[in-house]
Amino acid sequence: MDDINTVAVDLHEKRYSDFDLLRIAKAVSQEYDGLVTAYLVNVHIHACSAVGVVFSHICPGPYQRFADGRLIRTSDIQSVTKEGRFWVINTVNSKYVIATFRRDVGRRSLREFVRIAGDTYLPTPDRFQ
């Protein structure tokens, strides 16, 4: 009896709006200090990480986990800076440029994170409650 062990993985994708594409084009054309890992749209900060839709990731992975349009949750944020017109998030090994924020909660979540974290590193808590 030949059993094939397979796992079906459903990776969620989002479409870019015209506004997202315009902001991505502006973000890509700007110069940054160091190598940019990816550009993110519809970003909000959740549990010391950025959550958003990825564009132009330098290493999409063997299964295209980080391909354009895929949802991504970054590792813990080490620092947040503003370079030119865009916010830049640095994690342990990556640098993400925020092209757009999620409507209503995105920019507010970044301000709240910066207010709480300040210049210190906040690791993701082991549990939320």
One Martini backbone bead per residue (centre of mass of N, CA, C, O) as a GRO file, in nm:
protein
  129
    1MET     BB    1   0.091   0.041   0.027
    2ASP     BB    2   0.069   0.370  -0.102
    3ASP     BB    3   0.165   0.640   0.087
    4ILE     BB    4   0.113   0.986   0.066
    5ASN     BB    5   0.269   1.254   0.214
    6THR     BB    6   0.063   1.538   0.248
    7VAL     BB    7   0.047   1.902   0.237
    8ALA     BB    8  -0.179   2.160   0.261
    9VAL     BB    9  -0.113   2.497   0.159
   10ASP     BB   10  -0.258   2.815   0.252
   11LEU     BB   11  -0.175   3.109   0.106
   12HIS     BB   12  -0.213   3.433   0.162
   13GLU     BB   13  -0.356   3.689  -0.046
   14LYS     BB   14  -0.307   4.017  -0.191
   15ARG     BB   15  -0.408   4.303  -0.331
   16TYR     BB   16  -0.320   4.584  -0.495
   17SER     BB   17  -0.355   4.901  -0.492
   18ASP     BB   18  -0.303   5.191  -0.647
   19PHE     BB   19  -0.179   5.326  -0.400
   20ASP     BB   20   0.026   5.107  -0.335
   21LEU     BB   21   0.181   5.122  -0.607
   22LEU     BB   22   0.267   5.416  -0.580
   23ARG     BB   23   0.424   5.385  -0.309
   24ILE     BB   24   0.618   5.167  -0.404
   25ALA     BB   25   0.754   5.331  -0.627
   26LYS     BB   26   0.864   5.548  -0.432
   27ALA     BB   27   1.021   5.357  -0.240
   28VAL     BB   28   1.212   5.226  -0.454
   29SER     BB   29   1.342   5.512  -0.553
   30GLN     BB   30   1.466   5.524  -0.285
   31GLU     BB   31   1.719   5.578  -0.063
   32TYR     BB   32   1.913   5.354   0.153
   33ASP     BB   33   2.044   5.221   0.434
   34GLY     BB   34   2.111   4.961   0.293
   35LEU     BB   35   1.948   4.664   0.267
   36VAL     BB   36   1.641   4.572   0.133
   37THR     BB   37   1.418   4.319   0.185
   38ALA     BB   38   1.130   4.485   0.189
   39TYR     BB   39   0.802   4.577   0.099
   40LEU     BB   40   0.521   4.728   0.273
   41VAL     BB   41   0.169   4.679   0.308
   42ASN     BB   42  -0.073   4.715   0.529
   43VAL     BB   43   0.043   4.811   0.808
   44HIS     BB   44   0.090   4.662   1.136
   45ILE     BB   45   0.130   4.645   1.482
   46HIS     BB   46   0.211   4.320   1.642
   47ALA     BB   47   0.376   4.203   1.889
   48CYS     BB   48   0.659   4.341   1.785
   49SER     BB   49   0.538   4.333   1.488
   50ALA     BB   50   0.503   4.321   1.144
   51VAL     BB   51   0.203   4.349   0.944
   52GLY     BB   52   0.175   4.241   0.593
   53VAL     BB   53   0.237   4.312   0.255
   54VAL     BB   54   0.446   4.189   0.018
   55PHE     BB   55   0.734   4.336  -0.168
   56SER     BB   56   1.024   4.249  -0.303
   57HIS     BB   57   1.169   4.006  -0.197
   58ILE     BB   58   1.496   3.880  -0.183
   59CYS     BB   59   1.367   3.595  -0.035
   60PRO     BB   60   1.096   3.397  -0.106
   61GLY     BB   61   1.162   3.109  -0.130
   62PRO     BB   62   1.086   2.781  -0.219
   63TYR     BB   63   0.751   2.843  -0.159
   64GLN     BB   64   0.681   3.152  -0.173
   65ARG     BB   65   0.622   3.295   0.110
   66PHE     BB   66   0.751   3.598   0.000
   67ALA     BB   67   0.574   3.676  -0.213
   68ASP     BB   68   0.392   3.863  -0.384
   69GLY     BB   69   0.103   3.926  -0.171
   70ARG     BB   70   0.196   3.822   0.093
   71LEU     BB   71   0.178   3.749   0.408
   72ILE     BB   72   0.347   3.912   0.691
   73ARG     BB   73   0.561   3.836   0.975
   74THR     BB   74   0.781   3.964   1.156
   75SER     BB   75   1.012   3.998   1.346
   76ASP     BB   76   1.140   4.153   1.584
   77ILE     BB   77   1.168   4.477   1.664
   78GLN     BB   78   1.453   4.691   1.693
   79SER     BB   79   1.377   4.935   1.483
   80VAL     BB   80   1.265   5.282   1.414
   81THR     BB   81   1.271   5.474   1.110
   82LYS     BB   82   1.320   5.771   0.916
   83GLU     BB   83   1.346   5.768   0.553
   84GLY     BB   84   1.243   6.028   0.447
   85ARG     BB   85   0.909   5.921   0.358
   86PHE     BB   86   0.988   5.651   0.524
   87TRP     BB   87   0.942   5.377   0.706
   88VAL     BB   88   1.179   5.178   0.905
   89ILE     BB   89   1.233   4.831   0.968
   90ASN     BB   90   1.426   4.659   1.214
   91THR     BB   91   1.565   4.356   1.245
   92VAL     BB   92   1.789   4.126   1.292
   93ASN     BB   93   1.803   4.052   0.944
   94SER     BB   94   1.610   4.302   0.860
   95LYS     BB   95   1.461   4.535   0.606
   96TYR     BB   96   1.171   4.747   0.618
   97VAL     BB   97   0.942   4.913   0.406
   98ILE     BB   98   0.685   5.143   0.448
   99ALA     BB   99   0.433   5.228   0.225
  100THR     BB  100   0.174   5.129   0.394
  101PHE     BB  101  -0.107   5.154   0.593
  102ARG     BB  102  -0.344   5.050   0.780
  103ARG     BB  103  -0.647   5.123   0.817
  104ASP     BB  104  -0.682   5.306   1.128
  105VAL     BB  105  -0.425   5.121   1.275
  106GLY     BB  106  -0.132   5.151   1.168
  107ARG     BB  107  -0.014   5.428   1.261
  108ARG     BB  108  -0.103   5.398   1.556
  109SER     BB  109   0.066   5.140   1.619
  110LEU     BB  110   0.339   5.275   1.572
  111ARG     BB  111   0.320   5.501   1.780
  112GLU     BB  112   0.277   5.310   2.021
  113PHE     BB  113   0.538   5.153   1.993
  114VAL     BB  114   0.733   5.396   2.017
  115ARG     BB  115   0.632   5.490   2.293
  116ILE     BB  116   0.701   5.224   2.447
  117ALA     BB  117   0.995   5.154   2.339
  118GLY     BB  118   1.162   5.358   2.203
  119ASP     BB  119   1.516   5.263   2.231
  120THR     BB  120   1.411   4.978   2.285
  121TYR     BB  121   1.395   4.634   2.318
  122LEU     BB  122   1.100   4.430   2.238
  123PRO     BB  123   0.996   4.138   2.307
  124THR     BB  124   0.801   3.892   2.258
  125PRO     BB  125   0.574   3.759   2.429
  126ASP     BB  126   0.488   3.448   2.543
  127ARG     BB  127   0.223   3.596   2.639
  128PHE     BB  128  -0.085   3.790   2.664
  129GLN     BB  129  -0.226   3.677   2.961
   0.00000   0.00000   0.00000
